[in-house]
Coordinates of C-alpha atoms and ligand atoms in Angstrom, one line a residue:
M14 CA 9.7 -9.6 -17.9
T15 CA 8.3 -11.9 -15.4
E16 CA 7.7 -15.2 -16.1
R17 CA 4.0 -14.7 -15.2
I18 CA 3.6 -12.2 -17.7
Q19 CA 5.6 -14.3 -20.3
N20 CA 3.3 -17.4 -19.6
F21 CA 0.0 -15.5 -19.9
L22 CA 1.2 -13.8 -23.2
A23 CA 2.1 -16.9 -24.6
S24 CA -1.3 -18.5 -24.0
R25 CA -3.1 -15.3 -25.7
R26 CA -3.7 -14.6 -29.2
H27 CA -2.8 -10.9 -30.3
D28 CA -5.5 -9.1 -31.5
G29 CA -4.7 -5.5 -30.5
P30 CA -2.1 -4.0 -28.2
C31 CA -2.5 -4.7 -24.6
L32 CA -1.0 -4.0 -21.2
V33 CA -0.5 -6.9 -18.8
V34 CA 0.3 -5.9 -15.0
D35 CA 1.8 -8.4 -12.7
L36 CA 0.5 -7.7 -9.4
D37 CA 3.3 -9.6 -7.7
V38 CA 5.6 -7.1 -8.6
V39 CA 3.5 -4.1 -7.4
R40 CA 3.6 -5.9 -4.2
E41 CA 7.5 -6.4 -4.2
N42 CA 7.4 -2.4 -5.0
Y43 CA 5.2 -1.4 -2.0
N44 CA 7.2 -3.5 0.3
A45 CA 10.6 -2.0 -1.1
F46 CA 9.1 1.5 -0.6
A47 CA 7.7 0.4 3.2
K48 CA 11.3 -0.9 4.0
A49 CA 13.1 2.0 2.5
L50 CA 11.5 4.7 4.4
P51 CA 9.8 2.9 7.3
D52 CA 8.7 5.8 9.1
T53 CA 6.7 7.0 6.0
R54 CA 3.3 6.3 5.1
V55 CA 2.5 5.5 1.5
F56 CA -0.2 7.5 -0.4
Y57 CA -0.1 5.5 -3.9
A58 CA -0.9 8.4 -6.9
V59 CA -3.9 6.8 -8.2
K60 CA -3.5 8.4 -11.5
A61 CA -0.4 6.2 -12.5
N62 CA -2.5 3.1 -13.2
P63 CA -6.4 3.1 -11.2
E64 CA -7.0 -0.5 -12.0
P65 CA -9.3 -1.8 -9.3
K66 CA -7.3 -5.0 -8.6
V67 CA -4.0 -2.7 -8.2
L68 CA -5.9 -0.3 -6.0
K69 CA -7.3 -3.4 -4.0
L70 CA -3.9 -5.2 -3.9
L71 CA -2.3 -1.6 -2.2
A72 CA -5.4 -1.1 0.1
D73 CA -5.1 -4.9 1.5
L74 CA -1.0 -3.8 1.9
G75 CA -2.1 -0.9 3.7
S76 CA -1.5 1.8 1.5
C77 CA -3.4 5.1 1.5
F78 CA -4.2 7.2 -1.6
D79 CA -3.1 10.4 -3.4
T80 CA -6.1 11.2 -5.5
A81 CA -6.9 14.1 -8.1
S82 CA -10.9 13.9 -8.5
V83 CA -14.0 12.8 -7.0
V84 CA -13.9 9.6 -9.5
E85 CA -10.4 8.6 -8.0
I86 CA -11.7 9.3 -4.4
K87 CA -14.2 7.1 -5.3
L88 CA -12.3 4.4 -7.1
A89 CA -9.9 4.2 -3.7
L90 CA -13.1 3.5 -1.3
E91 CA -14.3 0.8 -3.6
A92 CA -10.9 -1.0 -3.3
G93 CA -11.2 -0.7 0.5
A94 CA -9.9 2.2 1.9
T95 CA -11.2 4.1 4.5
A96 CA -11.7 8.1 4.0
D97 CA -9.1 8.5 6.4
R98 CA -6.6 6.8 4.2
I99 CA -7.4 9.2 1.0
S100 CA -5.9 12.7 0.6
F101 CA -7.2 14.8 -2.2
G102 CA -3.8 16.0 -3.5
N103 CA -4.9 18.2 -6.4
T104 CA -4.5 21.8 -6.1
I105 CA -7.2 22.7 -8.7
K106 CA -10.3 21.4 -7.4
K107 CA -14.2 22.7 -7.9
E108 CA -15.8 23.8 -4.8
R109 CA -18.4 21.2 -5.3
D110 CA -15.9 18.4 -5.8
I111 CA -14.4 19.4 -2.3
A112 CA -17.8 19.2 -0.9
T113 CA -18.2 15.8 -2.4
A114 CA -15.1 14.6 -1.0
R115 CA -16.1 16.2 2.0
A116 CA -19.2 14.2 2.4
L117 CA -17.5 10.8 1.5
G118 CA -15.1 11.7 4.6
V119 CA -12.1 12.9 3.0
D120 CA -10.2 15.3 5.7
L121 CA -6.8 16.0 3.8
Y122 CA -6.2 18.6 0.8
A123 CA -3.5 20.1 -1.0
V124 CA -3.5 24.0 -1.8
D125 CA -1.3 26.4 -3.4
C126 CA -3.1 29.7 -3.0
K127 CA -5.4 31.4 -0.6
E128 CA -8.2 31.4 -3.0
E129 CA -8.2 27.5 -3.0
V130 CA -7.8 27.8 0.9
E131 CA -11.3 29.7 0.9
K132 CA -13.1 27.2 -0.9
I133 CA -12.2 24.5 1.4
A134 CA -13.1 26.5 4.7
R135 CA -16.3 27.3 2.9
V136 CA -17.5 23.5 2.1
A137 CA -14.9 21.5 4.4
P138 CA -14.6 23.3 7.8
G139 CA -11.8 22.1 9.8
A140 CA -10.3 20.1 7.2
R141 CA -6.7 19.6 7.4
V142 CA -4.5 21.5 4.6
F143 CA -1.0 21.1 3.3
A144 CA 0.6 23.7 0.9
R145 CA 2.4 22.5 -2.1
I146 CA 5.9 24.5 -3.0
L147 CA 7.0 24.8 -6.3
C148 CA 10.1 22.5 -7.3
D149 CA 12.2 23.4 -10.3
G150 CA 12.0 19.8 -11.5
S151 CA 15.6 19.4 -12.7
G152 CA 17.0 15.9 -12.8
A153 CA 13.6 14.7 -13.8
E154 CA 12.6 13.3 -17.1
W155 CA 9.1 14.1 -16.8
P156 CA 9.5 17.5 -14.9
L157 CA 6.1 19.0 -13.6
S158 CA 6.7 22.6 -14.5
R159 CA 5.2 25.4 -12.9
K160 CA 1.6 24.6 -12.9
F161 CA 1.4 23.1 -9.2
G162 CA 2.7 24.9 -6.0
C163 CA 3.8 28.4 -4.6
V164 CA 7.1 29.9 -3.6
P165 CA 7.7 28.7 0.2
E166 CA 7.3 32.5 1.4
M167 CA 3.6 32.4 -0.1
A168 CA 3.1 28.9 1.4
I169 CA 3.5 30.5 4.5
D170 CA 0.8 32.7 4.1
V171 CA -1.5 30.4 2.5
L172 CA -1.2 28.2 5.7
E173 CA -1.7 31.1 8.0
H174 CA -4.5 31.9 6.1
A175 CA -5.9 28.5 6.3
H176 CA -5.4 28.7 10.4
R177 CA -7.2 32.1 10.3
L178 CA -10.0 30.3 8.9
G179 CA -10.5 27.5 11.1
L180 CA -8.8 25.1 9.0
V181 CA -5.8 22.9 10.5
A182 CA -2.5 23.9 8.7
H183 CA -1.4 20.4 8.5
G184 CA 1.9 20.5 6.3
V185 CA 4.0 21.4 3.1
S186 CA 4.1 19.0 0.1
F187 CA 6.3 19.3 -3.1
H188 CA 7.3 17.0 -6.1
V189 CA 10.6 16.8 -7.4
G190 CA 9.5 15.8 -10.7
S191 CA 8.3 12.6 -12.1
Q192 CA 11.2 9.9 -12.9
Q193 CA 13.6 11.9 -10.6
R194 CA 16.9 10.0 -11.1
D195 CA 18.9 12.2 -8.4
P196 CA 18.3 11.3 -4.9
A197 CA 19.7 14.5 -3.8
M198 CA 16.8 16.3 -5.2
W199 CA 14.9 16.3 -2.1
D200 CA 17.3 18.3 0.0
G201 CA 16.5 21.7 -1.4
A202 CA 12.7 21.1 -1.2
L203 CA 13.2 20.0 2.6
A204 CA 15.3 22.9 3.3
S205 CA 12.2 25.1 2.1
A206 CA 9.8 22.8 4.0
A207 CA 11.8 23.3 7.3
M208 CA 12.0 27.1 6.9
I209 CA 8.3 27.3 6.6
F210 CA 8.0 25.0 9.8
H211 CA 10.1 27.1 11.7
T212 CA 8.5 30.3 10.6
L213 CA 5.0 29.3 11.3
A214 CA 6.0 27.9 14.6
D215 CA 7.5 31.4 15.5
R216 CA 3.7 32.6 14.9
G217 CA 2.4 29.9 16.9
I218 CA 1.1 27.7 14.4
Q219 CA 2.5 23.9 14.7
L220 CA 2.7 22.0 11.3
A221 CA 3.0 18.3 11.7
M222 CA 3.6 16.7 8.0
V223 CA 5.9 16.9 5.0
N224 CA 4.5 15.2 2.0
L225 CA 7.6 14.3 0.1
G226 CA 5.5 13.4 -3.2
G227 CA 6.4 11.0 -5.7
G228 CA 9.2 11.1 -8.5
F229 CA 10.8 7.9 -7.5
P230 CA 11.6 6.4 -10.9
T231 CA 11.2 3.1 -12.9
R232 CA 13.8 1.4 -14.7
Y233 CA 13.7 2.2 -18.7
L234 CA 16.9 2.1 -20.6
K235 CA 19.0 4.0 -18.3
E236 CA 20.2 2.6 -15.0
I237 CA 18.4 4.2 -11.9
P238 CA 19.5 4.1 -8.3
G239 CA 17.7 1.5 -5.9
V240 CA 14.8 2.7 -3.8
E241 CA 17.1 2.6 -0.7
S242 CA 19.4 5.1 -2.1
Y243 CA 16.0 7.6 -2.3
G244 CA 15.4 6.5 1.5
S245 CA 18.9 7.4 3.2
A246 CA 19.2 10.5 0.8
I247 CA 15.6 11.6 2.3
F248 CA 16.4 10.6 5.9
N249 CA 19.6 12.2 6.0
A250 CA 18.0 15.7 4.4
L251 CA 15.1 15.5 7.0
R252 CA 17.6 15.1 9.9
K253 CA 20.0 17.9 8.4
H254 CA 16.9 20.4 8.2
F255 CA 14.7 19.4 11.0
G256 CA 17.3 17.9 13.4
N257 CA 15.5 15.8 16.2
Q258 CA 12.2 17.0 15.5
L259 CA 11.5 15.1 12.5
P260 CA 7.8 15.8 11.1
E261 CA 5.7 13.2 10.3
T262 CA 6.1 12.2 6.6
I263 CA 4.2 10.6 3.7
I264 CA 5.4 9.8 -0.1
E265 CA 3.1 9.5 -3.1
P266 CA 4.9 7.1 -5.9
G267 CA 3.0 6.4 -8.9
R268 CA 5.4 5.4 -11.5
G269 CA 7.9 3.9 -9.0
M270 CA 5.1 1.8 -7.6
V271 CA 3.7 0.4 -10.9
G272 CA 5.9 1.5 -13.9
N273 CA 8.1 -1.9 -13.9
A274 CA 4.8 -4.0 -13.3
G275 CA 3.3 -3.7 -16.7
I276 CA 4.6 -4.7 -20.1
I277 CA 2.4 -3.7 -23.6
R278 CA 2.5 -6.2 -26.3
S279 CA 2.1 -4.5 -29.7
E280 CA 2.3 -6.0 -33.6
V281 CA 4.5 -4.2 -36.3
V282 CA 1.8 -2.9 -38.8
L283 CA 4.2 -1.6 -41.2
I284 CA 7.8 -1.2 -42.3
S285 CA 8.6 1.3 -44.7
K286 CA 11.1 3.9 -46.3
K287 CA 10.2 7.5 -47.8
S288 CA 12.6 7.0 -50.6
D289 CA 15.1 4.5 -52.2
A290 CA 18.1 6.2 -51.2
E291 CA 20.4 4.0 -49.5
D292 CA 20.7 6.1 -46.1
D293 CA 17.2 7.1 -45.7
A294 CA 15.2 6.2 -42.6
R295 CA 13.4 3.3 -41.7
W296 CA 10.0 3.8 -40.6
V297 CA 8.4 1.3 -37.9
Y298 CA 4.8 1.6 -37.4
L299 CA 3.4 -0.1 -34.4
D300 CA -0.5 -0.8 -33.5
I301 CA -0.2 1.6 -30.6
G302 CA 1.4 5.3 -30.3
K303 CA 0.6 8.4 -28.5
F304 CA -2.9 8.0 -28.6
G305 CA -3.0 4.5 -27.5
G306 CA -1.3 4.8 -24.3
L307 CA 2.5 6.1 -25.0
A308 CA 1.7 9.7 -24.5
E309 CA 4.5 9.9 -22.5
T310 CA 7.1 9.7 -25.4
M311 CA 5.7 13.4 -25.9
D312 CA 9.2 15.3 -26.6
E313 CA 10.7 11.7 -26.7
A314 CA 11.0 12.2 -22.7
I315 CA 10.3 8.8 -21.6
R316 CA 12.1 6.0 -23.8
Y317 CA 10.8 2.5 -23.4
P318 CA 13.0 -0.6 -23.3
I319 CA 11.4 -2.5 -26.5
K320 CA 12.0 -6.3 -27.0
T321 CA 11.6 -8.1 -30.1
A322 CA 11.8 -11.9 -30.8
R323 CA 14.6 -11.1 -33.1
D324 CA 16.9 -9.1 -30.8
G325 CA 20.6 -10.2 -31.4
S326 CA 20.5 -9.8 -35.2
A327 CA 22.2 -6.4 -36.6
M328 CA 20.4 -3.3 -35.2
V329 CA 19.2 -0.3 -37.6
P330 CA 18.3 3.2 -36.3
C331 CA 14.4 3.3 -37.3
V332 CA 11.9 6.0 -36.7
L333 CA 9.0 4.5 -34.2
A334 CA 5.4 5.8 -35.1
G335 CA 1.8 4.7 -34.0
P336 CA -0.9 3.9 -36.1
T337 CA -3.3 6.7 -36.2
C338 CA -3.7 9.4 -38.9
D339 CA -2.5 12.4 -36.8
S340 CA 1.1 13.3 -37.7
A341 CA 2.0 14.0 -34.0
D342 CA 1.6 10.2 -33.5
V343 CA 5.6 9.6 -33.9
L344 CA 7.2 8.1 -30.9
Y345 CA 10.8 8.5 -31.7
E346 CA 12.4 10.2 -34.8
K347 CA 15.0 12.9 -33.3
D348 CA 16.7 10.1 -31.5
P349 CA 16.0 7.2 -33.6
Y350 CA 15.4 3.8 -32.1
F351 CA 17.5 0.9 -32.7
L352 CA 15.8 -2.3 -33.9
P353 CA 16.8 -5.5 -35.6
V354 CA 17.4 -5.1 -39.3
S355 CA 15.4 -8.3 -39.7
L356 CA 12.2 -7.2 -38.0
E357 CA 9.0 -8.0 -40.2
I358 CA 5.5 -6.9 -40.8
G359 CA 3.5 -8.8 -38.4
D360 CA 6.2 -9.2 -35.6
L361 CA 5.1 -9.0 -32.3
V362 CA 7.4 -6.5 -29.7
L363 CA 7.1 -6.0 -26.0
I364 CA 7.2 -2.5 -24.8
E365 CA 8.7 -2.8 -21.2
A366 CA 8.2 -0.7 -18.0
T367 CA 4.7 0.5 -19.2
G368 CA 2.5 0.0 -16.0
A369 CA 2.4 3.7 -15.0
Y370 CA 0.9 6.4 -17.1
T371 CA -0.4 4.5 -20.2
T372 CA -3.8 3.2 -20.1
T373 CA -5.2 6.4 -18.4
Y374 CA -3.6 8.3 -21.3
S375 CA -5.1 6.4 -24.2
A376 CA -7.6 8.1 -26.2
V377 CA -11.3 6.4 -26.2
A378 CA -11.6 5.9 -30.0
F379 CA -9.4 8.4 -32.0
N380 CA -9.7 6.9 -35.4
G381 CA -11.6 3.9 -34.1
F382 CA -8.8 2.5 -32.4
P383 CA -10.1 1.3 -29.0
P384 CA -8.6 2.2 -25.7
L385 CA -5.9 0.2 -24.4
E386 CA -6.7 -3.1 -22.9
T387 CA -5.2 -3.8 -19.3
I388 CA -5.3 -7.3 -18.1
V389 CA -4.0 -7.5 -14.2
I390 CA -2.6 -11.0 -13.5
Ligands
LIG23 C1 1.3 12.3 -10.2 C2 1.5 12.7 -9.0 C3 2.2 11.9 -8.1 C4 3.1 10.6 -8.4 O1 4.3 11.2 -9.3 P1 5.3 9.7 -9.9 O2 6.8 10.8 -10.3 O3 4.6 9.3 -10.6 O4 5.6 9.3 -8.4 C5 2.4 12.2 -6.6 N1 2.1 13.3 -6.1 C6 1.1 14.3 -6.8 C7 0.4 15.3 -6.3 C8 1.1 13.9 -8.5 O5 0.3 14.7 -8.9

């Protein structure tokens, strides 16, 4: 935890759970990406944390923005980004939202099928499009499944179709899966991207850009490679597959930009057991759960570091759960979480590395619990 967050929390009475985001950490992350991938433009994935102050800082630092909806496009514009720094990166868009984006000046769109290309050709003639290809997501702790992208062979047809309809076939994109702990995972996708570039060049269509997506991890409990390892693995893969004709590249970090910049403070509401049996599991209930912002504990995928004032005393395995009346609101049970045996009801705990994918996932008022409060410092 940073000293700034520590000082801020020390001065604040705990009422409900809150997320505190330190802008200094976001700035350091942005600079680290810029240094590790010096020839690559950064398009911050707005969905990871769309707090206006975070977006403003990134806009001031020169970042571009990857958006998924008209609301996110407007947030990026309000933060000071011009429309030429915004990409509409969702492959699933309503035609009227594309028209609105176009009216706002956005000129860069993701597609993964001919049907989506046709919508764009109708309401945003002449726009630039890039085709998203499928990635298997292995090595990622929050894989993105088969919902987005098409096979590389189909991406060729999709881009050719776009070209025929008067759009600019601009490039190829992929996402290797979120919290990707293996920098080598970009290699296979870049091999496919190069194949698409070469095939289309033979048909007289010159692509320009490869969108390397997000996936850059943040530090939870396990060690992760540094951002420079990702930079060099990606650079080497680009050289291997594109030789001397390197394409223009962009990255879309979300988690890696803001994850470690935030900490949630939460309170222990209850500690109990289900029977008097000696070996019965101890249940610890916090005032935040799956519906309060910790949605990524789904299937126990993301395991957050949790700090308490009693760390150092003996640790015991606990089932960790949220406060709501939905039985799905259990964070860690299959793989119990070790917490101090001396932990007491009313203790405050710090849930670290929660700057990404927390506030935006929190329910508005399920069971009357308010959405997660965010304070940006
Ligand atoms: C969510 C998303 C990202 C960000 O992914 P991270 O793993 O958080 O870096 C990037 N690009 C697209 C298209 C996304 O949907």
